[in-house]
mmCIF file of N, CA, C and O in Angstrom:
data_model
loop_
_atom_site.group_PDB
_atom_site.id
_atom_site.type_symbol
_atom_site.label_atom_id
_atom_site.label_comp_id
_atom_site.label_asym_id
_atom_site.label_seq_id
_atom_site.Cartn_x
_atom_site.Cartn_y
_atom_site.Cartn_z
ATOM 1 N N MET F 121 -38.516 41.073 13.390
ATOM 2 C CA MET F 121 -38.051 42.427 13.591
ATOM 3 C C MET F 121 -38.654 43.010 14.868
ATOM 4 O O MET F 121 -37.953 43.683 15.631
ATOM 5 N N LYS F 122 -39.940 42.771 15.078
ATOM 6 C CA LYS F 122 -40.591 43.291 16.280
ATOM 7 C C LYS F 122 -39.986 42.708 17.556
ATOM 8 O O LYS F 122 -39.843 43.391 18.538
ATOM 9 N N LYS F 123 -39.635 41.419 17.493
ATOM 10 C CA LYS F 123 -39.051 40.782 18.682
ATOM 11 C C LYS F 123 -37.687 41.369 19.017
ATOM 12 O O LYS F 123 -37.357 41.584 20.167
ATOM 13 N N LYS F 124 -36.897 41.662 17.976
ATOM 14 C CA LYS F 124 -35.586 42.255 18.191
ATOM 15 C C LYS F 124 -35.723 43.667 18.780
ATOM 16 O O LYS F 124 -34.980 44.036 19.692
ATOM 17 N N LEU F 125 -36.636 44.439 18.268
ATOM 18 C CA LEU F 125 -36.878 45.787 18.768
ATOM 19 C C LEU F 125 -37.346 45.742 20.214
ATOM 20 O O LEU F 125 -36.890 46.509 21.056
ATOM 21 N N LEU F 126 -38.279 44.837 20.505
ATOM 22 C CA LEU F 126 -38.776 44.691 21.865
ATOM 23 C C LEU F 126 -37.647 44.279 22.818
ATOM 24 O O LEU F 126 -37.534 44.833 23.914
ATOM 25 N N ALA F 127 -36.805 43.343 22.395
ATOM 26 C CA ALA F 127 -35.697 42.915 23.220
ATOM 27 C C ALA F 127 -34.707 44.075 23.472
ATOM 28 O O ALA F 127 -34.213 44.244 24.589
ATOM 29 N N LEU F 128 -34.462 44.889 22.443
ATOM 30 C CA LEU F 128 -33.575 46.031 22.596
ATOM 31 C C LEU F 128 -34.159 47.014 23.559
ATOM 32 O O LEU F 128 -33.453 47.529 24.453
ATOM 33 N N LEU F 129 -35.443 47.318 23.463
ATOM 34 C CA LEU F 129 -36.085 48.249 24.350
ATOM 35 C C LEU F 129 -36.085 47.742 25.801
ATOM 36 O O LEU F 129 -35.859 48.499 26.744
ATOM 37 N N MET F 130 -36.370 46.494 25.973
ATOM 38 C CA MET F 130 -36.384 45.905 27.330
ATOM 39 C C MET F 130 -34.987 45.925 27.944
ATOM 40 O O MET F 130 -34.837 46.258 29.114
ATOM 41 N N GLY F 131 -33.998 45.595 27.149
ATOM 42 C CA GLY F 131 -32.629 45.610 27.654
ATOM 43 C C GLY F 131 -32.173 47.007 28.036
ATOM 44 O O GLY F 131 -31.551 47.220 29.078
ATOM 45 N N THR F 132 -32.516 47.986 27.196
ATOM 46 C CA THR F 132 -32.170 49.363 27.494
ATOM 47 C C THR F 132 -32.870 49.853 28.758
ATOM 48 O O THR F 132 -32.275 50.508 29.600
ATOM 49 N N SER F 133 -34.138 49.506 28.909
ATOM 50 C CA SER F 133 -34.889 49.881 30.131
ATOM 51 C C SER F 133 -34.251 49.276 31.358
ATOM 52 O O SER F 133 -34.164 49.942 32.397
ATOM 53 N N LEU F 134 -33.837 48.033 31.285
ATOM 54 C CA LEU F 134 -33.219 47.370 32.420
ATOM 55 C C LEU F 134 -31.917 48.044 32.791
ATOM 56 O O LEU F 134 -31.679 48.338 33.988
ATOM 57 N N VAL F 135 -31.109 48.365 31.840
ATOM 58 C CA VAL F 135 -29.807 49.030 32.126
ATOM 59 C C VAL F 135 -30.039 50.389 32.715
ATOM 60 O O VAL F 135 -29.407 50.771 33.688
ATOM 61 N N MET F 136 -30.985 51.155 32.170
ATOM 62 C CA MET F 136 -31.264 52.488 32.690
ATOM 63 C C MET F 136 -31.793 52.413 34.123
ATOM 64 O O MET F 136 -31.428 53.192 34.967
ATOM 65 N N GLY F 137 -32.675 51.456 34.390
ATOM 66 C CA GLY F 137 -33.231 51.307 35.728
ATOM 67 C C GLY F 137 -32.156 50.937 36.740
ATOM 68 O O GLY F 137 -32.123 51.484 37.859
ATOM 69 N N LEU F 138 -31.265 50.040 36.377
ATOM 70 C CA LEU F 138 -30.184 49.657 37.290
ATOM 71 C C LEU F 138 -29.203 50.784 37.512
ATOM 72 O O LEU F 138 -28.723 50.992 38.627
ATOM 73 N N ALA F 139 -28.924 51.540 36.484
ATOM 74 C CA ALA F 139 -28.018 52.664 36.619
ATOM 75 C C ALA F 139 -28.581 53.745 37.528
ATOM 76 O O ALA F 139 -27.855 54.399 38.288
ATOM 77 N N ALA F 140 -29.885 53.950 37.475
ATOM 78 C CA ALA F 140 -30.532 54.986 38.263
ATOM 79 C C ALA F 140 -30.584 54.646 39.760
ATOM 80 O O ALA F 140 -30.547 55.508 40.608
ATOM 81 N N CYS F 141 -30.644 53.370 40.089
ATOM 82 C CA CYS F 141 -30.879 52.944 41.465
ATOM 83 C C CYS F 141 -29.631 52.519 42.195
ATOM 84 O O CYS F 141 -29.669 52.366 43.405
ATOM 85 N N GLY F 142 -28.554 52.286 41.533
ATOM 86 C CA GLY F 142 -27.430 51.694 42.220
ATOM 87 C C GLY F 142 -26.179 52.546 42.154
ATOM 88 O O GLY F 142 -26.208 53.719 41.739
ATOM 89 N N GLY F 143 -25.139 51.949 42.610
ATOM 90 C CA GLY F 143 -23.831 52.603 42.546
ATOM 91 C C GLY F 143 -23.498 53.396 43.792
ATOM 92 O O GLY F 143 -24.310 53.531 44.674
ATOM 93 N N GLY F 144 -22.317 53.900 43.804
ATOM 94 C CA GLY F 144 -21.888 54.720 44.925
ATOM 95 C C GLY F 144 -21.355 53.835 46.051
ATOM 96 O O GLY F 144 -21.456 52.641 46.058
ATOM 97 N N SER F 145 -20.797 54.494 47.024
ATOM 98 C CA SER F 145 -20.253 53.798 48.170
ATOM 99 C C SER F 145 -21.248 53.741 49.290
ATOM 100 O O SER F 145 -22.260 54.412 49.269
ATOM 101 N N ASP F 146 -20.955 52.921 50.262
ATOM 102 C CA ASP F 146 -21.797 52.819 51.451
ATOM 103 C C ASP F 146 -21.496 54.023 52.331
ATOM 104 O O ASP F 146 -20.459 54.074 52.983
ATOM 105 N N THR F 147 -22.397 55.006 52.348
ATOM 106 C CA THR F 147 -22.131 56.249 53.055
ATOM 107 C C THR F 147 -22.002 56.034 54.559
ATOM 108 O O THR F 147 -21.253 56.737 55.222
ATOM 109 N N THR F 148 -22.711 55.049 55.096
ATOM 110 C CA THR F 148 -22.624 54.771 56.530
ATOM 111 C C THR F 148 -21.211 54.323 56.870
ATOM 112 O O THR F 148 -20.617 54.770 57.828
ATOM 113 N N LYS F 149 -20.675 53.426 56.072
ATOM 114 C CA LYS F 149 -19.310 52.921 56.288
ATOM 115 C C LYS F 149 -18.283 54.081 56.223
ATOM 116 O O LYS F 149 -17.410 54.195 57.023
ATOM 117 N N ASP F 150 -18.453 54.952 55.176
ATOM 118 C CA ASP F 150 -17.519 56.069 55.025
ATOM 119 C C ASP F 150 -17.554 57.005 56.216
ATOM 120 O O ASP F 150 -16.549 57.480 56.691
ATOM 121 N N LYS F 151 -18.773 57.290 56.727
ATOM 122 C CA LYS F 151 -18.878 58.204 57.871
ATOM 123 C C LYS F 151 -18.310 57.615 59.132
ATOM 124 O O LYS F 151 -17.706 58.287 59.918
ATOM 125 N N ASN F 152 -18.517 56.291 59.323
ATOM 126 C CA ASN F 152 -18.002 55.637 60.529
ATOM 127 C C ASN F 152 -16.492 55.563 60.493
ATOM 128 O O ASN F 152 -15.876 55.503 61.560
ATOM 129 N N ASN F 153 -15.885 55.555 59.347
ATOM 130 C CA ASN F 153 -14.443 55.476 59.247
ATOM 131 C C ASN F 153 -13.802 56.853 59.231
ATOM 132 O O ASN F 153 -12.606 56.984 59.028
ATOM 133 N N GLY F 154 -14.587 57.902 59.389
ATOM 134 C CA GLY F 154 -14.054 59.248 59.403
ATOM 135 C C GLY F 154 -13.859 59.854 58.043
ATOM 136 O O GLY F 154 -13.490 60.994 57.916
ATOM 137 N N GLY F 155 -14.085 59.066 56.989
ATOM 138 C CA GLY F 155 -13.929 59.598 55.627
ATOM 139 C C GLY F 155 -15.215 60.181 55.146
ATOM 140 O O GLY F 155 -16.294 59.885 55.621
ATOM 141 N N GLY F 156 -15.144 61.036 54.156
ATOM 142 C CA GLY F 156 -16.341 61.620 53.577
ATOM 143 C C GLY F 156 -16.703 60.982 52.262
ATOM 144 O O GLY F 156 -15.943 60.167 51.716
ATOM 145 N N THR F 157 -17.851 61.297 51.779
ATOM 146 C CA THR F 157 -18.256 60.840 50.469
ATOM 147 C C THR F 157 -18.201 62.026 49.531
ATOM 148 O O THR F 157 -18.145 63.164 49.971
ATOM 149 N N ASP F 158 -18.285 61.772 48.250
ATOM 150 C CA ASP F 158 -18.278 62.874 47.294
ATOM 151 C C ASP F 158 -19.421 63.824 47.527
ATOM 152 O O ASP F 158 -19.260 65.033 47.453
ATOM 153 N N THR F 159 -20.623 63.288 47.830
ATOM 154 C CA THR F 159 -21.764 64.158 48.008
ATOM 155 C C THR F 159 -21.643 64.961 49.294
ATOM 156 O O THR F 159 -22.005 66.116 49.324
ATOM 157 N N ALA F 160 -21.122 64.362 50.346
ATOM 158 C CA ALA F 160 -20.973 65.089 51.637
ATOM 159 C C ALA F 160 -19.955 66.213 51.491
ATOM 160 O O ALA F 160 -20.120 67.281 52.021
ATOM 161 N N GLN F 161 -18.893 65.943 50.737
ATOM 162 C CA GLN F 161 -17.877 66.966 50.532
ATOM 163 C C GLN F 161 -18.387 68.089 49.667
ATOM 164 O O GLN F 161 -18.049 69.239 49.837
ATOM 165 N N ALA F 162 -19.238 67.757 48.697
ATOM 166 C CA ALA F 162 -19.765 68.764 47.806
ATOM 167 C C ALA F 162 -20.593 69.775 48.604
ATOM 168 O O ALA F 162 -20.498 70.980 48.371
ATOM 169 N N GLY F 163 -21.408 69.300 49.547
ATOM 170 C CA GLY F 163 -22.176 70.185 50.402
ATOM 171 C C GLY F 163 -23.204 71.000 49.654
ATOM 172 O O GLY F 163 -23.714 71.981 50.181
ATOM 173 N N ASP F 164 -23.535 70.620 48.465
ATOM 174 C CA ASP F 164 -24.433 71.412 47.650
ATOM 175 C C ASP F 164 -25.605 70.536 47.253
ATOM 176 O O ASP F 164 -25.428 69.494 46.606
ATOM 177 N N ALA F 165 -26.811 70.960 47.625
ATOM 178 C CA ALA F 165 -28.004 70.153 47.358
ATOM 179 C C ALA F 165 -28.185 69.871 45.868
ATOM 180 O O ALA F 165 -28.594 68.767 45.481
ATOM 181 N N ASP F 166 -27.898 70.835 45.013
ATOM 182 C CA ASP F 166 -28.052 70.618 43.584
ATOM 183 C C ASP F 166 -27.118 69.506 43.100
ATOM 184 O O ASP F 166 -27.503 68.657 42.306
ATOM 185 N N LYS F 167 -25.879 69.519 43.587
ATOM 186 C CA LYS F 167 -24.915 68.489 43.183
ATOM 187 C C LYS F 167 -25.370 67.108 43.689
ATOM 188 O O LYS F 167 -25.227 66.118 42.984
ATOM 189 N N ILE F 168 -25.872 67.060 44.922
ATOM 190 C CA ILE F 168 -26.361 65.803 45.467
ATOM 191 C C ILE F 168 -27.519 65.299 44.604
ATOM 192 O O ILE F 168 -27.579 64.126 44.238
ATOM 193 N N PHE F 169 -28.450 66.210 44.273
ATOM 194 C CA PHE F 169 -29.590 65.849 43.433
ATOM 195 C C PHE F 169 -29.103 65.313 42.080
ATOM 196 O O PHE F 169 -29.613 64.290 41.603
ATOM 197 N N GLN F 170 -28.150 65.994 41.466
ATOM 198 C CA GLN F 170 -27.650 65.556 40.158
ATOM 199 C C GLN F 170 -27.033 64.171 40.249
ATOM 200 O O GLN F 170 -27.203 63.362 39.312
ATOM 201 N N GLN F 171 -26.356 63.869 41.334
ATOM 202 C CA GLN F 171 -25.683 62.570 41.482
ATOM 203 C C GLN F 171 -26.688 61.466 41.766
ATOM 204 O O GLN F 171 -26.537 60.339 41.289
ATOM 205 N N LYS F 172 -27.678 61.727 42.584
ATOM 206 C CA LYS F 172 -28.546 60.667 43.106
ATOM 207 C C LYS F 172 -29.934 60.609 42.503
ATOM 208 O O LYS F 172 -30.562 59.564 42.530
ATOM 209 N N CYS F 173 -30.463 61.735 41.983
ATOM 210 C CA CYS F 173 -31.882 61.802 41.642
ATOM 211 C C CYS F 173 -32.180 62.126 40.184
ATOM 212 O O CYS F 173 -33.273 61.836 39.699
ATOM 213 N N SER F 174 -31.232 62.778 39.518
ATOM 214 C CA SER F 174 -31.525 63.306 38.200
ATOM 215 C C SER F 174 -31.772 62.228 37.145
ATOM 216 O O SER F 174 -32.455 62.502 36.149
ATOM 217 N N ALA F 175 -31.299 61.020 37.355
ATOM 218 C CA ALA F 175 -31.545 59.963 36.392
ATOM 219 C C ALA F 175 -33.039 59.679 36.230
ATOM 220 O O ALA F 175 -33.511 59.378 35.140
ATOM 221 N N CYS F 176 -33.789 59.843 37.299
ATOM 222 C CA CYS F 176 -35.237 59.602 37.221
ATOM 223 C C CYS F 176 -36.041 60.900 37.141
ATOM 224 O O CYS F 176 -37.078 60.964 36.504
ATOM 225 N N HIS F 177 -35.589 61.947 37.826
ATOM 226 C CA HIS F 177 -36.355 63.197 37.893
ATOM 227 C C HIS F 177 -35.861 64.239 36.896
ATOM 228 O O HIS F 177 -36.444 65.331 36.823
ATOM 229 N N GLY F 178 -34.821 63.946 36.156
ATOM 230 C CA GLY F 178 -34.290 64.847 35.159
ATOM 231 C C GLY F 178 -33.361 65.905 35.767
ATOM 232 O O GLY F 178 -33.602 66.361 36.903
ATOM 233 N N GLY F 179 -32.339 66.256 35.054
ATOM 234 C CA GLY F 179 -31.404 67.243 35.528
ATOM 235 C C GLY F 179 -32.032 68.612 35.712
ATOM 236 O O GLY F 179 -31.551 69.419 36.484
ATOM 237 N N ASP F 180 -33.122 68.852 34.997
ATOM 238 C CA ASP F 180 -33.811 70.122 35.079
ATOM 239 C C ASP F 180 -35.062 70.030 35.981
ATOM 240 O O ASP F 180 -35.884 70.948 35.989
ATOM 241 N N LEU F 181 -35.213 68.936 36.704
ATOM 242 C CA LEU F 181 -36.325 68.656 37.625
ATOM 243 C C LEU F 181 -37.661 68.446 36.909
ATOM 244 O O LEU F 181 -38.686 68.320 37.597
ATOM 245 N N LYS F 182 -37.696 68.359 35.609
ATOM 246 C CA LYS F 182 -38.936 68.270 34.884
ATOM 247 C C LYS F 182 -39.492 66.849 34.777
ATOM 248 O O LYS F 182 -40.511 66.634 34.161
ATOM 249 N N GLY F 183 -38.816 65.913 35.369
ATOM 250 C CA GLY F 183 -39.318 64.558 35.394
ATOM 251 C C GLY F 183 -38.763 63.707 34.270
ATOM 252 O O GLY F 183 -38.008 64.157 33.428
ATOM 253 N N GLY F 184 -39.186 62.487 34.278
ATOM 254 C CA GLY F 184 -38.763 61.471 33.326
ATOM 255 C C GLY F 184 -39.448 60.210 33.774
ATOM 256 O O GLY F 184 -40.682 60.100 33.694
ATOM 257 N N VAL F 185 -38.700 59.312 34.336
ATOM 258 C CA VAL F 185 -39.267 58.123 34.979
ATOM 259 C C VAL F 185 -39.986 58.554 36.265
ATOM 260 O O VAL F 185 -41.077 58.098 36.562
ATOM 261 N N GLY F 186 -39.371 59.459 36.979
ATOM 262 C CA GLY F 186 -39.967 60.011 38.218
ATOM 263 C C GLY F 186 -40.753 61.283 37.887
ATOM 264 O O GLY F 186 -40.635 61.845 36.809
ATOM 265 N N PRO F 187 -41.530 61.764 38.846
ATOM 266 C CA PRO F 187 -42.355 62.943 38.606
ATOM 267 C C PRO F 187 -41.580 64.252 38.496
ATOM 268 O O PRO F 187 -40.433 64.356 38.940
ATOM 269 N N ASN F 188 -42.226 65.246 37.929
ATOM 270 C CA ASN F 188 -41.720 66.596 37.828
ATOM 271 C C ASN F 188 -41.599 67.197 39.221
ATOM 272 O O ASN F 188 -42.533 67.134 40.020
ATOM 273 N N LEU F 189 -40.470 67.783 39.536
ATOM 274 C CA LEU F 189 -40.229 68.387 40.867
ATOM 275 C C LEU F 189 -39.996 69.886 40.798
ATOM 276 O O LEU F 189 -39.616 70.499 41.803
ATOM 277 N N THR F 190 -40.289 70.515 39.655
ATOM 278 C CA THR F 190 -39.985 71.937 39.522
ATOM 279 C C THR F 190 -40.740 72.833 40.512
ATOM 280 O O THR F 190 -40.253 73.864 40.884
ATOM 281 N N LYS F 191 -41.920 72.391 40.950
ATOM 282 C CA LYS F 191 -42.720 73.174 41.906
ATOM 283 C C LYS F 191 -43.178 72.310 43.086
ATOM 284 O O LYS F 191 -44.238 72.528 43.669
ATOM 285 N N ILE F 192 -42.362 71.346 43.453
ATOM 286 C CA ILE F 192 -42.728 70.406 44.511
ATOM 287 C C ILE F 192 -42.912 71.085 45.861
ATOM 288 O O ILE F 192 -43.711 70.668 46.687
ATOM 289 N N GLY F 193 -42.183 72.171 46.075
ATOM 290 C CA GLY F 193 -42.309 72.902 47.368
ATOM 291 C C GLY F 193 -43.686 73.529 47.574
ATOM 292 O O GLY F 193 -44.070 73.792 48.689
ATOM 293 N N SER F 194 -44.430 73.741 46.490
ATOM 294 C CA SER F 194 -45.770 74.287 46.634
ATOM 295 C C SER F 194 -46.782 73.195 46.951
ATOM 296 O O SER F 194 -47.917 73.489 47.338
ATOM 297 N N GLN F 195 -46.360 71.940 46.821
ATOM 298 C CA GLN F 195 -47.245 70.803 47.085
ATOM 299 C C GLN F 195 -46.907 70.082 48.376
ATOM 300 O O GLN F 195 -47.761 69.548 49.047
ATOM 301 N N LEU F 196 -45.616 70.027 48.694
ATOM 302 C CA LEU F 196 -45.161 69.260 49.874
ATOM 303 C C LEU F 196 -44.254 70.120 50.746
ATOM 304 O O LEU F 196 -43.467 70.942 50.232
ATOM 305 N N SER F 197 -44.315 69.897 52.045
ATOM 306 C CA SER F 197 -43.417 70.578 52.967
ATOM 307 C C SER F 197 -42.058 69.915 52.976
ATOM 308 O O SER F 197 -41.901 68.802 52.412
ATOM 309 N N LYS F 198 -41.078 70.536 53.605
ATOM 310 C CA LYS F 198 -39.764 69.944 53.723
ATOM 311 C C LYS F 198 -39.839 68.575 54.409
ATOM 312 O O LYS F 198 -39.213 67.620 53.985
ATOM 313 N N ASP F 199 -40.648 68.479 55.459
ATOM 314 C CA ASP F 199 -40.775 67.220 56.182
ATOM 315 C C ASP F 199 -41.406 66.127 55.309
ATOM 316 O O ASP F 199 -41.005 64.981 55.365
ATOM 317 N N ASP F 200 -42.372 66.504 54.482
ATOM 318 C CA ASP F 200 -42.988 65.530 53.564
ATOM 319 C C ASP F 200 -41.981 65.050 52.529
ATOM 320 O O ASP F 200 -41.920 63.863 52.223
ATOM 321 N N ILE F 201 -41.203 65.971 51.996
ATOM 322 C CA ILE F 201 -40.166 65.610 51.017
ATOM 323 C C ILE F 201 -39.126 64.698 51.665
ATOM 324 O O ILE F 201 -38.706 63.695 51.074
ATOM 325 N N LEU F 202 -38.707 65.043 52.879
ATOM 326 C CA LEU F 202 -37.716 64.242 53.578
ATOM 327 C C LEU F 202 -38.264 62.850 53.844
ATOM 328 O O LEU F 202 -37.541 61.854 53.701
ATOM 329 N N ALA F 203 -39.540 62.765 54.197
ATOM 330 C CA ALA F 203 -40.158 61.445 54.447
ATOM 331 C C ALA F 203 -40.164 60.611 53.136
ATOM 332 O O ALA F 203 -39.920 59.391 53.168
ATOM 333 N N THR F 204 -40.401 61.261 52.005
ATOM 334 C CA THR F 204 -40.388 60.527 50.747
ATOM 335 C C THR F 204 -38.975 60.061 50.428
ATOM 336 O O THR F 204 -38.806 58.927 49.943
ATOM 337 N N ILE F 205 -38.002 60.885 50.685
ATOM 338 C CA ILE F 205 -36.598 60.473 50.444
ATOM 339 C C ILE F 205 -36.254 59.284 51.341
ATOM 340 O O ILE F 205 -35.638 58.311 50.886
ATOM 341 N N LYS F 206 -36.643 59.335 52.615
ATOM 342 C CA LYS F 206 -36.294 58.273 53.533
ATOM 343 C C LYS F 206 -37.087 56.979 53.300
ATOM 344 O O LYS F 206 -36.531 55.895 53.385
ATOM 345 N N ASN F 207 -38.373 57.108 52.960
ATOM 346 C CA ASN F 207 -39.242 55.924 52.847
ATOM 347 C C ASN F 207 -39.481 55.444 51.436
ATOM 348 O O ASN F 207 -39.997 54.351 51.231
ATOM 349 N N GLY F 208 -39.121 56.276 50.445
ATOM 350 C CA GLY F 208 -39.409 55.935 49.067
ATOM 351 C C GLY F 208 -40.888 56.142 48.780
ATOM 352 O O GLY F 208 -41.694 56.404 49.668
ATOM 353 N N LYS F 209 -41.251 56.015 47.497
ATOM 354 C CA LYS F 209 -42.637 56.156 47.123
ATOM 355 C C LYS F 209 -42.809 55.603 45.722
ATOM 356 O O LYS F 209 -42.043 55.942 44.835
ATOM 357 N N GLY F 210 -43.792 54.758 45.537
ATOM 358 C CA GLY F 210 -43.990 54.140 44.215
ATOM 359 C C GLY F 210 -42.761 53.332 43.842
ATOM 360 O O GLY F 210 -42.315 52.482 44.614
ATOM 361 N N ALA F 211 -42.197 53.623 42.684
ATOM 362 C CA ALA F 211 -40.987 52.926 42.219
ATOM 363 C C ALA F 211 -39.693 53.460 42.829
ATOM 364 O O ALA F 211 -38.637 52.859 42.675
ATOM 365 N N MET F 212 -39.796 54.562 43.557
ATOM 366 C CA MET F 212 -38.590 55.174 44.171
ATOM 367 C C MET F 212 -38.183 54.377 45.407
ATOM 368 O O MET F 212 -38.949 54.245 46.362
ATOM 369 N N PRO F 213 -36.952 53.842 45.405
ATOM 370 C CA PRO F 213 -36.495 53.082 46.583
ATOM 371 C C PRO F 213 -36.180 54.021 47.747
ATOM 372 O O PRO F 213 -35.860 55.195 47.523
ATOM 373 N N PRO F 214 -36.269 53.527 48.972
ATOM 374 C CA PRO F 214 -35.958 54.351 50.139
ATOM 375 C C PRO F 214 -34.466 54.598 50.296
ATOM 376 O O PRO F 214 -33.639 53.829 49.786
ATOM 377 N N ASN F 215 -34.133 55.679 51.004
ATOM 378 C CA ASN F 215 -32.779 55.995 51.423
ATOM 379 C C ASN F 215 -31.745 56.095 50.310
ATOM 380 O O ASN F 215 -30.582 55.717 50.499
ATOM 381 N N LEU F 216 -32.145 56.632 49.152
ATOM 382 C CA LEU F 216 -31.129 56.906 48.119
ATOM 383 C C LEU F 216 -30.187 57.991 48.577
ATOM 384 O O LEU F 216 -29.034 58.043 48.192
ATOM 385 N N ILE F 217 -30.677 58.889 49.428
ATOM 386 C CA ILE F 217 -29.880 59.935 50.049
ATOM 387 C C ILE F 217 -30.111 59.792 51.552
ATOM 388 O O ILE F 217 -31.265 59.612 51.980
ATOM 389 N N GLU F 218 -29.068 59.904 52.337
ATOM 390 C CA GLU F 218 -29.215 59.720 53.794
ATOM 391 C C GLU F 218 -28.592 60.881 54.555
ATOM 392 O O GLU F 218 -27.788 61.647 54.017
ATOM 393 N N GLY F 219 -28.983 60.996 55.804
ATOM 394 C CA GLY F 219 -28.372 61.936 56.741
ATOM 395 C C GLY F 219 -28.508 63.375 56.349
ATOM 396 O O GLY F 219 -29.556 63.840 55.881
ATOM 397 N N ASP F 220 -27.421 64.122 56.538
ATOM 398 C CA ASP F 220 -27.394 65.556 56.255
ATOM 399 C C ASP F 220 -27.673 65.846 54.782
ATOM 400 O O ASP F 220 -28.308 66.845 54.452
ATOM 401 N N ASP F 221 -27.221 64.955 53.904
ATOM 402 C CA ASP F 221 -27.467 65.174 52.485
ATOM 403 C C ASP F 221 -28.960 65.129 52.179
ATOM 404 O O ASP F 221 -29.450 65.924 51.384
ATOM 405 N N ALA F 222 -29.680 64.238 52.806
ATOM 406 C CA ALA F 222 -31.131 64.153 52.613
ATOM 407 C C ALA F 222 -31.801 65.421 53.088
ATOM 408 O O ALA F 222 -32.724 65.954 52.452
ATOM 409 N N ASN F 223 -31.359 65.947 54.244
ATOM 410 C CA ASN F 223 -31.919 67.221 54.740
ATOM 411 C C ASN F 223 -31.639 68.373 53.801
ATOM 412 O O ASN F 223 -32.512 69.232 53.564
ATOM 413 N N LYS F 224 -30.452 68.429 53.237
ATOM 414 C CA LYS F 224 -30.091 69.497 52.313
ATOM 415 C C LYS F 224 -30.972 69.457 51.063
ATOM 416 O O LYS F 224 -31.480 70.462 50.608
ATOM 417 N N VAL F 225 -31.155 68.266 50.521
ATOM 418 C CA VAL F 225 -31.948 68.117 49.300
ATOM 419 C C VAL F 225 -33.432 68.436 49.590
ATOM 420 O O VAL F 225 -34.091 69.122 48.807
ATOM 421 N N ALA F 226 -33.942 67.954 50.727
ATOM 422 C CA ALA F 226 -35.325 68.239 51.094
ATOM 423 C C ALA F 226 -35.554 69.735 51.248
ATOM 424 O O ALA F 226 -36.560 70.269 50.801
ATOM 425 N N ASP F 227 -34.604 70.423 51.894
ATOM 426 C CA ASP F 227 -34.704 71.845 52.085
ATOM 427 C C ASP F 227 -34.689 72.577 50.738
ATOM 428 O O ASP F 227 -35.463 73.487 50.460
ATOM 429 N N TRP F 228 -33.766 72.162 49.873
ATOM 430 C CA TRP F 228 -33.633 72.758 48.546
ATOM 431 C C TRP F 228 -34.890 72.556 47.709
ATOM 432 O O TRP F 228 -35.373 73.483 47.067
ATOM 433 N N LEU F 229 -35.411 71.322 47.727
ATOM 434 C CA LEU F 229 -36.624 71.042 46.950
ATOM 435 C C LEU F 229 -37.848 71.767 47.492
ATOM 436 O O LEU F 229 -38.736 72.178 46.745
ATOM 437 N N SER F 230 -37.915 71.920 48.827
ATOM 438 C CA SER F 230 -39.079 72.589 49.410
ATOM 439 C C SER F 230 -39.139 74.068 49.020
ATOM 440 O O SER F 230 -40.220 74.686 49.072
ATOM 441 N N ALA F 231 -38.038 74.650 48.572
ATOM 442 C CA ALA F 231 -38.019 76.026 48.101
ATOM 443 C C ALA F 231 -38.453 76.159 46.627
ATOM 444 O O ALA F 231 -38.631 77.271 46.154
ATOM 445 N N LYS F 232 -38.650 75.032 45.986
ATOM 446 C CA LYS F 232 -39.088 75.058 44.555
ATOM 447 C C LYS F 232 -40.587 75.264 44.494
ATOM 448 O O LYS F 232 -41.351 74.353 44.729
ATOM 449 N N LYS F 233 -41.014 76.496 44.248
ATOM 450 C CA LYS F 233 -42.435 76.828 44.268
ATOM 451 C C LYS F 233 -42.872 77.515 43.020
ATOM 452 O O LYS F 233 -42.201 78.085 42.278
#
């Protein structure tokens, strides 16, 4: 019974991890072809965050797999947040958000104090 439960938990963790880190289109390719992406068209930092970050940081910013971001602006500057988005940190992979979308989210998060 314990082996089955452990296997179920491991499988669920793997699926959740893959879902959080992948998916979406290649935004560089879309921009070079003149087309937009859903996040670029949305133009809203909260929507971008919900699409790209909420799986780990929670839809309410209170954390989960990733840290709590409800008051991240009181700890990090916009440039620090942008650097984390671009370079990743810990288990967070780099460049989950790129370009203008990354700037929008960094600006939005830096106001969370």
